[in-house]
Coordinates of N, CA and C and ligand atoms in Angstrom, one line a residue:
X199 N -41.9 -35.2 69.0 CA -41.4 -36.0 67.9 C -42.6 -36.7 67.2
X200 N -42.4 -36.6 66.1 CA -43.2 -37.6 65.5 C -43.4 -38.7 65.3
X201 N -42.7 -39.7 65.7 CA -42.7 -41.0 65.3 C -43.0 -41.2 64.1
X202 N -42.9 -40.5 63.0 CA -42.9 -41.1 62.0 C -42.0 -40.2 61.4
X203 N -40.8 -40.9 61.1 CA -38.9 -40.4 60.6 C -39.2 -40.0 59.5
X204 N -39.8 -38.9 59.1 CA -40.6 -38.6 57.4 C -39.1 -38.7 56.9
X205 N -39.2 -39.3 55.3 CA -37.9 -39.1 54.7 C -38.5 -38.6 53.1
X206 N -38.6 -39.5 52.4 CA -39.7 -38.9 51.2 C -41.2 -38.5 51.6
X207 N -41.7 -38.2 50.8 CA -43.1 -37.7 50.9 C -44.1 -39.6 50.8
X208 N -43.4 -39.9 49.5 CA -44.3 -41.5 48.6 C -43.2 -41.8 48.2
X209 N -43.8 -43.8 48.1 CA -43.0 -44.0 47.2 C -43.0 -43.9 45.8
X210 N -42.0 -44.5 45.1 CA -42.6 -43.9 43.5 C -43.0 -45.3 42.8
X211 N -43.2 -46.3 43.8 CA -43.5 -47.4 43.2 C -44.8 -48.0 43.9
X212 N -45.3 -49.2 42.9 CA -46.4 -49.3 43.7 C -46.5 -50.9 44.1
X213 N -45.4 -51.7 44.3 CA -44.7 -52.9 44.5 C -43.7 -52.6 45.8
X214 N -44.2 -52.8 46.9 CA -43.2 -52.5 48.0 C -43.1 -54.1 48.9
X215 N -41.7 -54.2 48.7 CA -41.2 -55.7 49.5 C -40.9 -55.6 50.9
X216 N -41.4 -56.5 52.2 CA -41.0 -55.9 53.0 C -40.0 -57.4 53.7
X217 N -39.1 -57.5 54.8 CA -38.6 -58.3 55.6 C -38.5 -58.5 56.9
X218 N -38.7 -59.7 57.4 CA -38.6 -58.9 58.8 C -37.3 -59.7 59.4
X219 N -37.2 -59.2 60.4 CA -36.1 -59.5 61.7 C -34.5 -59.7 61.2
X220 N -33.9 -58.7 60.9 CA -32.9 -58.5 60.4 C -31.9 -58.5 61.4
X221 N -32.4 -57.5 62.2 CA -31.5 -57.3 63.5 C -31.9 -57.6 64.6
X222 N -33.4 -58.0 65.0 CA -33.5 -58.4 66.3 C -34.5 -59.7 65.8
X223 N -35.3 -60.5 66.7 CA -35.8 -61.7 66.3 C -37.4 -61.4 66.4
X224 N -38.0 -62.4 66.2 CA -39.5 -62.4 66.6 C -39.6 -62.3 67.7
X225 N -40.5 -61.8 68.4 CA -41.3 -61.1 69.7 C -41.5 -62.5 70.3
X226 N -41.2 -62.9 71.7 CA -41.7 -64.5 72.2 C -43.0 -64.1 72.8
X227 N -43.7 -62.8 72.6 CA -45.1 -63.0 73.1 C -46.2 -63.7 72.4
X228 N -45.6 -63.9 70.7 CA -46.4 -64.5 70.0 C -45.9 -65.8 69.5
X229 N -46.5 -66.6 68.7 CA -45.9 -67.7 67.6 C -45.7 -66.9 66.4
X230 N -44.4 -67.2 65.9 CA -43.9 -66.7 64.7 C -44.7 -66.8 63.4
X231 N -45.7 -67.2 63.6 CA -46.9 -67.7 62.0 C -47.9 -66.8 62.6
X232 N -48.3 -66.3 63.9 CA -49.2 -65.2 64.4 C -48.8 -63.7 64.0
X233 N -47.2 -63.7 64.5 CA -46.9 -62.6 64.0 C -47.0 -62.0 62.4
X234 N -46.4 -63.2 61.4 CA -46.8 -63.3 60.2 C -47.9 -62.8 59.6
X235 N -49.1 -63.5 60.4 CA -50.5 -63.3 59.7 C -51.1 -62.0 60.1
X236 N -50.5 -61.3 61.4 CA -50.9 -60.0 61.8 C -50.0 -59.0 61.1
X237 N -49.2 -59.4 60.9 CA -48.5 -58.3 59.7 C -48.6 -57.9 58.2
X238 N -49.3 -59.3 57.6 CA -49.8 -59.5 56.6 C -51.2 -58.9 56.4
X239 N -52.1 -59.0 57.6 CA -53.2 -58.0 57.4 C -53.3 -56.8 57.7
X240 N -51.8 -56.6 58.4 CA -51.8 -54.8 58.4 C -51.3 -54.3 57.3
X241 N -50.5 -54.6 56.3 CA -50.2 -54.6 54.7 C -51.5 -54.3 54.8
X242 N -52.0 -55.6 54.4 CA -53.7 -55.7 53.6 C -54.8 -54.9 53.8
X243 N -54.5 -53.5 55.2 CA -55.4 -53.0 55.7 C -55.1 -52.1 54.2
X244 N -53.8 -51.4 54.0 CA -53.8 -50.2 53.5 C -53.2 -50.7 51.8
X245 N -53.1 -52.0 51.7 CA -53.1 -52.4 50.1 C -54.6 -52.5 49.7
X246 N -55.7 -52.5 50.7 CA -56.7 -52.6 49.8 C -57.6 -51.2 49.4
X247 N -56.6 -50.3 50.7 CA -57.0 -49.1 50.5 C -56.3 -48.0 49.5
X248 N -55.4 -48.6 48.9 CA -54.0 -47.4 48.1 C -54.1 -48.3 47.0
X249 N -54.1 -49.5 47.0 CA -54.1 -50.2 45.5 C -52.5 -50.7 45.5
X250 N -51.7 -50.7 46.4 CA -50.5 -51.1 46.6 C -50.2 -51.9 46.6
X251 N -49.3 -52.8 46.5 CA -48.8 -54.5 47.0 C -47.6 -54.9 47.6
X252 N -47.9 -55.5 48.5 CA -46.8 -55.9 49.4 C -46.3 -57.5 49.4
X253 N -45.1 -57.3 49.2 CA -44.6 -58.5 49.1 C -43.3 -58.9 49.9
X254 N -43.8 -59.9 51.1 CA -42.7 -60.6 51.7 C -41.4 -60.9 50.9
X255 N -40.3 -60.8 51.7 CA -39.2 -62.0 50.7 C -37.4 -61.6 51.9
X256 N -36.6 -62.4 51.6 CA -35.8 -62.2 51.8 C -34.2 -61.5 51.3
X257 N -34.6 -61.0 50.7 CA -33.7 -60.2 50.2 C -33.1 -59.2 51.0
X258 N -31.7 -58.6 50.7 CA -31.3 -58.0 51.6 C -31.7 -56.4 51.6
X259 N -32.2 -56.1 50.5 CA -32.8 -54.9 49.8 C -34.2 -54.2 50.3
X260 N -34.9 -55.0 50.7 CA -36.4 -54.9 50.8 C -36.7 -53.5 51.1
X261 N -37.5 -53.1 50.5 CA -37.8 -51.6 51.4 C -38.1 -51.0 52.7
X262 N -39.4 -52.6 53.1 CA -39.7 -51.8 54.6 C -38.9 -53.3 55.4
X263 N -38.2 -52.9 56.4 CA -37.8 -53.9 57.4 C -38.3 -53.8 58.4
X264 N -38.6 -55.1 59.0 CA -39.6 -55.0 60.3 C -38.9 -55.9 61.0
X265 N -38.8 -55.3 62.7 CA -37.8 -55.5 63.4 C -38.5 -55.4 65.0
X266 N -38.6 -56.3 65.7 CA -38.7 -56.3 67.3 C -37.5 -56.3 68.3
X267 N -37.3 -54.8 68.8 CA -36.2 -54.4 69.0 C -36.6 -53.8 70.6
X268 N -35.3 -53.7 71.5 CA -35.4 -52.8 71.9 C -34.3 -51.6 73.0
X269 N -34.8 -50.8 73.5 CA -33.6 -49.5 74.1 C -32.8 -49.3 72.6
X270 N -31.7 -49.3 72.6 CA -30.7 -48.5 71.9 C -30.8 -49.7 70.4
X271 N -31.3 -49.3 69.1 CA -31.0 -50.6 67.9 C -30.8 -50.3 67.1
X272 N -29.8 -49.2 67.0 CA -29.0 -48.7 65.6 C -29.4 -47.5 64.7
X273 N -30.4 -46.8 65.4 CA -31.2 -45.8 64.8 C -31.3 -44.8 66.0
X274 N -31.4 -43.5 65.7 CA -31.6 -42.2 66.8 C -33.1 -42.4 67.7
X275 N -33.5 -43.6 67.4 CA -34.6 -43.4 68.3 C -34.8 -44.8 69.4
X276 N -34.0 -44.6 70.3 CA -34.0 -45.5 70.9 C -35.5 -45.8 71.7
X277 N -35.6 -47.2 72.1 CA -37.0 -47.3 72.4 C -36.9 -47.4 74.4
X278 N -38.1 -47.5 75.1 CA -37.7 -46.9 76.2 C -38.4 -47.7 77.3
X279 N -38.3 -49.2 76.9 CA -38.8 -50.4 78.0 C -40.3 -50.5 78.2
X280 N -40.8 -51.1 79.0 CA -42.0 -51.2 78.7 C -42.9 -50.1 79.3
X281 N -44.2 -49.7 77.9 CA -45.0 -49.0 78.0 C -44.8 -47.6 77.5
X282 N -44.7 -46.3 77.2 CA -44.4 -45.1 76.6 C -44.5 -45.8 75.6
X283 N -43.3 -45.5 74.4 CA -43.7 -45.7 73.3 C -43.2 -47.0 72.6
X284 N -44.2 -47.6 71.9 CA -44.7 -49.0 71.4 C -43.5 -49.3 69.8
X285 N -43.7 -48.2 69.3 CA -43.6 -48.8 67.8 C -42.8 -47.1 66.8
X286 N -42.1 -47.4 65.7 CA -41.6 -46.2 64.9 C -41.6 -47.1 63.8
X287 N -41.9 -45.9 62.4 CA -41.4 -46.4 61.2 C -41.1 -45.1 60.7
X288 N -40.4 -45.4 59.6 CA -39.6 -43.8 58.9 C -40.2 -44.3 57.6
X289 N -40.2 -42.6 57.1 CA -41.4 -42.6 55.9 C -40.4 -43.3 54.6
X290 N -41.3 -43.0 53.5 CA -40.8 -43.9 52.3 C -39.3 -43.0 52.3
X291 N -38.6 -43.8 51.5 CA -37.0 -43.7 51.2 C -36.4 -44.9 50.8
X292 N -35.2 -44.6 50.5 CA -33.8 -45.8 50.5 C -33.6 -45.9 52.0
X293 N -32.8 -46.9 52.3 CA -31.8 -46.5 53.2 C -32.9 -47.4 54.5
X294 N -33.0 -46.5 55.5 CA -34.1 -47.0 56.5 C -35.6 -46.2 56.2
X295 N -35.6 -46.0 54.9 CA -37.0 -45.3 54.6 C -37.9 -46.8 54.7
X296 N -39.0 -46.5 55.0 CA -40.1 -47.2 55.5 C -39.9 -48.3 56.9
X297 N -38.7 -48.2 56.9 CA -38.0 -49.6 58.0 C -39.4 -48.8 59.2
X298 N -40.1 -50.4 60.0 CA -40.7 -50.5 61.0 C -40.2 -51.4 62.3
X299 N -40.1 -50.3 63.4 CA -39.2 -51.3 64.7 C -40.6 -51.1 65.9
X300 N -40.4 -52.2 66.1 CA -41.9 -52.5 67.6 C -41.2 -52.7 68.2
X301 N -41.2 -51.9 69.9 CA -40.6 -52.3 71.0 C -40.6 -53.6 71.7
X302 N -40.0 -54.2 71.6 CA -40.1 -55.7 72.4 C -40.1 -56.0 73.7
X303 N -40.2 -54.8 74.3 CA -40.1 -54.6 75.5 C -42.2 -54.8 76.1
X304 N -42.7 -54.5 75.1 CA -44.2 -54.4 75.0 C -44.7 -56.1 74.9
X305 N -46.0 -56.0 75.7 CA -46.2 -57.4 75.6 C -47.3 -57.5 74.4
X306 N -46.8 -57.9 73.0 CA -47.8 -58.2 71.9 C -48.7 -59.2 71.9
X307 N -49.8 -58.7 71.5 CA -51.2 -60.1 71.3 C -51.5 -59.9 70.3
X308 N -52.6 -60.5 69.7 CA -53.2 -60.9 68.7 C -54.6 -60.7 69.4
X309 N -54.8 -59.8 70.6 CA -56.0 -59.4 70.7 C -56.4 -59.3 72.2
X310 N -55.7 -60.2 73.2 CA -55.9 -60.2 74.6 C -55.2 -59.1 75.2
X311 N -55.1 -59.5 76.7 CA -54.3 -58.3 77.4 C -53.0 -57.6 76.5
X312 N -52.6 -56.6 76.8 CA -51.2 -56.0 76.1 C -51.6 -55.3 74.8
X313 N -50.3 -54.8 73.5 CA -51.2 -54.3 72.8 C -51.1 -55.2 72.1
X314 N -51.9 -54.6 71.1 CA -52.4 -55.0 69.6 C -52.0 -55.3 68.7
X315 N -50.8 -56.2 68.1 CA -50.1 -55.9 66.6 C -50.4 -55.9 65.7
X316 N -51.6 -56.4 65.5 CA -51.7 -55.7 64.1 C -52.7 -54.2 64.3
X317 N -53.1 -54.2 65.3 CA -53.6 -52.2 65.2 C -52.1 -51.4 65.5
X318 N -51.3 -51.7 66.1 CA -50.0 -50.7 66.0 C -49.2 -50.9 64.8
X319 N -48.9 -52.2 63.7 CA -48.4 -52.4 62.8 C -49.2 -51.7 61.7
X320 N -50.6 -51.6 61.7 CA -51.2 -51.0 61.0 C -51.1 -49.0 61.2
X321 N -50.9 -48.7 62.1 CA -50.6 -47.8 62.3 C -48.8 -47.0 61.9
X322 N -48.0 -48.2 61.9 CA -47.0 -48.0 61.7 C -46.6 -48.3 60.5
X323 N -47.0 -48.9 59.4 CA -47.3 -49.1 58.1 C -47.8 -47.7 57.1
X324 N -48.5 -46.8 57.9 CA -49.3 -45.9 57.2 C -48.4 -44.9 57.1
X325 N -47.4 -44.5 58.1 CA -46.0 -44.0 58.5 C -45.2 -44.5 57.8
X326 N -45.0 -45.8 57.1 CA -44.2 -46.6 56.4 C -44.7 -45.8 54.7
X327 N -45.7 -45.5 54.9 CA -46.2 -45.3 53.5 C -46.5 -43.1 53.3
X328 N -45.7 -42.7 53.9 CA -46.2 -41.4 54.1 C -47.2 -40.6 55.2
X329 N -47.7 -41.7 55.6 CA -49.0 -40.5 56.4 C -48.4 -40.2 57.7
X330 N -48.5 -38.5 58.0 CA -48.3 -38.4 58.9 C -49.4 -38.6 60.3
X331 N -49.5 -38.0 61.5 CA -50.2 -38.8 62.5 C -51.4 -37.3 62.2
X332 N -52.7 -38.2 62.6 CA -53.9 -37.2 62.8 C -54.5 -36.4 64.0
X333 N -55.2 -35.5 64.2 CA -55.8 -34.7 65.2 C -57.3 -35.7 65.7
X334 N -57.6 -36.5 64.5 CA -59.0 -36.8 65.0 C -58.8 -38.4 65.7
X335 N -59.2 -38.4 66.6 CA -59.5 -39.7 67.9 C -60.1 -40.6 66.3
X336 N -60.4 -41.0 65.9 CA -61.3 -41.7 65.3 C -60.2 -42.2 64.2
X337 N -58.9 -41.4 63.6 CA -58.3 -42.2 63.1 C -57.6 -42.7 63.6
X338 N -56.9 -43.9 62.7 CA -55.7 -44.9 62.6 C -54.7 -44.4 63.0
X339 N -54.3 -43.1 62.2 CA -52.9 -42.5 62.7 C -53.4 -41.6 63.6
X340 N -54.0 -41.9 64.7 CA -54.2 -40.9 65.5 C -52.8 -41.2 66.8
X341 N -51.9 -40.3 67.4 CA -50.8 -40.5 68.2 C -50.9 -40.9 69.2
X342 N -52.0 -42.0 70.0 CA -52.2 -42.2 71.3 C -52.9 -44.0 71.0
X343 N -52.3 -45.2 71.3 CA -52.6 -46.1 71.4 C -54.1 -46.4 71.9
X344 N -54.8 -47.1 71.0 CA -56.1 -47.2 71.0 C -56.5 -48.6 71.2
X345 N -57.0 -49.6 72.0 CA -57.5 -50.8 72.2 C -58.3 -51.6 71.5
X346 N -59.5 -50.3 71.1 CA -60.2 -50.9 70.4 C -60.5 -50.0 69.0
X347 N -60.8 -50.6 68.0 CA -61.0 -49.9 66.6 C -62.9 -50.5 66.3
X348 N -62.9 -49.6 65.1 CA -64.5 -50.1 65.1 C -64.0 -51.3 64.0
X349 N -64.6 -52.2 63.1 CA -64.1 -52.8 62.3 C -63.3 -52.5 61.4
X350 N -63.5 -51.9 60.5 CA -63.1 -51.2 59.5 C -61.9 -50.6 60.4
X351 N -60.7 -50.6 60.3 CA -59.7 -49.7 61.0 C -59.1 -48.6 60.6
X352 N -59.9 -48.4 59.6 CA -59.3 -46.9 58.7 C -60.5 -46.4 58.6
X353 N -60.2 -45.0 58.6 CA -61.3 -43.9 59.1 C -61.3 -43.5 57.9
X354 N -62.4 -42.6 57.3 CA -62.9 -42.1 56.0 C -61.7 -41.1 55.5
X355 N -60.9 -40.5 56.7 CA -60.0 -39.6 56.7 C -59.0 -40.2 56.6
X356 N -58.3 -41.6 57.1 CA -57.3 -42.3 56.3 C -57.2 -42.7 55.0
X357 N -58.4 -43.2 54.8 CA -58.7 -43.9 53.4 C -58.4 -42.5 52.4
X358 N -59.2 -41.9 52.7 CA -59.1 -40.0 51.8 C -57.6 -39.8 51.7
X359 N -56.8 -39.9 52.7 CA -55.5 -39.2 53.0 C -54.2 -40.2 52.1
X360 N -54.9 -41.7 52.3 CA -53.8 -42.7 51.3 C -53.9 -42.4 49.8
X361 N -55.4 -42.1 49.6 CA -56.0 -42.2 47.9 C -55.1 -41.6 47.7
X362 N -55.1 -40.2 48.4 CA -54.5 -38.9 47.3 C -52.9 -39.1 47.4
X363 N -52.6 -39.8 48.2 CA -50.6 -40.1 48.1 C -50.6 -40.9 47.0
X364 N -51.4 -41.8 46.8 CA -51.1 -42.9 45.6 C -52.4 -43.2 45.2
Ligands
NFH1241 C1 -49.5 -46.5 75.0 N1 -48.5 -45.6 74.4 C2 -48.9 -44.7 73.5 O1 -50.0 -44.5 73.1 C3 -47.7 -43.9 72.9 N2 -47.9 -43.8 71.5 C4 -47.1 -44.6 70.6 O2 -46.3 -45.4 71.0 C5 -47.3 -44.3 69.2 C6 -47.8 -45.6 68.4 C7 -49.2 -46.0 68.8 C8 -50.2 -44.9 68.4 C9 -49.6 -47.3 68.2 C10 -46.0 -43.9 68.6 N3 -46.1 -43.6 67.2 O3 -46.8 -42.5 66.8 C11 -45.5 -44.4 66.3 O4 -45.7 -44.2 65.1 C12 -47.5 -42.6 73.6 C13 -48.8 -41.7 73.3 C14 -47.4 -42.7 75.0 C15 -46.3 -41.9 73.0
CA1242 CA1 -41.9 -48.8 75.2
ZN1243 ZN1 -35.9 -47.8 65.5
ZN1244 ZN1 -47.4 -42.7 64.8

């Protein structure tokens, strides 16, 4: 499976709203302004790479939903306690197109022991935006949780792979 629920290819807009915790709550591994600001720079990883813009808000509409969830949460892909797999988002669409769910079963940081949220949000964002997962170790969307990134978290082959979607 791919972890990434492809539904459209792109979206056809280049204004995407996103919301979070619809159905399940913020993660108690973090402070709710931590989680914020690591979700806001995984946007920012690939709005500064696509030229896209992401905008927070509450509306009931938003395109991408982001949700810390976990085992069975309303979607065919139930999540599977702690450790296996971390995180899903389904590709652009209506409906649950772009929606992003992180296992909460996973212990989130902002950089210490556990994983990474904003390198798995950033990974699951790129899936939110079309890309499917890569062969090369060195990318973003590569399918195997990675600890450490070099700075830049997008590989020449991400950056190449978003330009040409949008
Ligand atoms: C530590 N566990 C892993 O490395 C697991 N991989 C993941 O959970 C992927 C997300 C990572 C790459 C952030 C799932 N994915 O592709 C979502 O879009 C397994 C490789 C065990 C499936
Ligand atoms: Ca898991
Ligand atoms: Zn889900
Ligand atoms: Zn993936």
């Amino acid at each position: 499976e791919e972890y990434s629920h492809i539904q459209g290819t792109r979206w056809n807009k280049n204004v995407l709203t996103y919301r979070y915790c619809v159905i399940g709550r913020y993660t108690r591994d973090l402070r709710s302004s931590i989680v914020d600001s690591l979700i806001e720079s995984a946007f920012s990883v690939w709005a500064r790479a696509s030229g896209l813009t992401f905008v927070r808000t509450h509306s009931h509409n938003a395109d991408i939903m982001v949700e810390f969830v976990t085992y069975a949460h309303g979607d065919f892909y139930p999540f599977d306690g702690p450790r296996g797999t971390l995180a899903h988002a389904f590709g652009p669409g209506i409906g649950t197109g772009g929606d992003t769910h992180f296992d909460d079963d996973e212990r989130w940081t902002a950089g210490g022991a556990g994983y990474n949220l904003f390198v798995v949000a950033a990974h699951e964002f790129g899936h939110a935006l079309g890309l499917r997962h890569s062969r090369n170790p060195e990318s973003l969307m590569y399918p195997t949780y990675k600890a450490f990134h070099p700075t830049n978290l997008l590989s020449r082959e991400d950056v190449a792979n978003i330009k040409a979607l949008y």
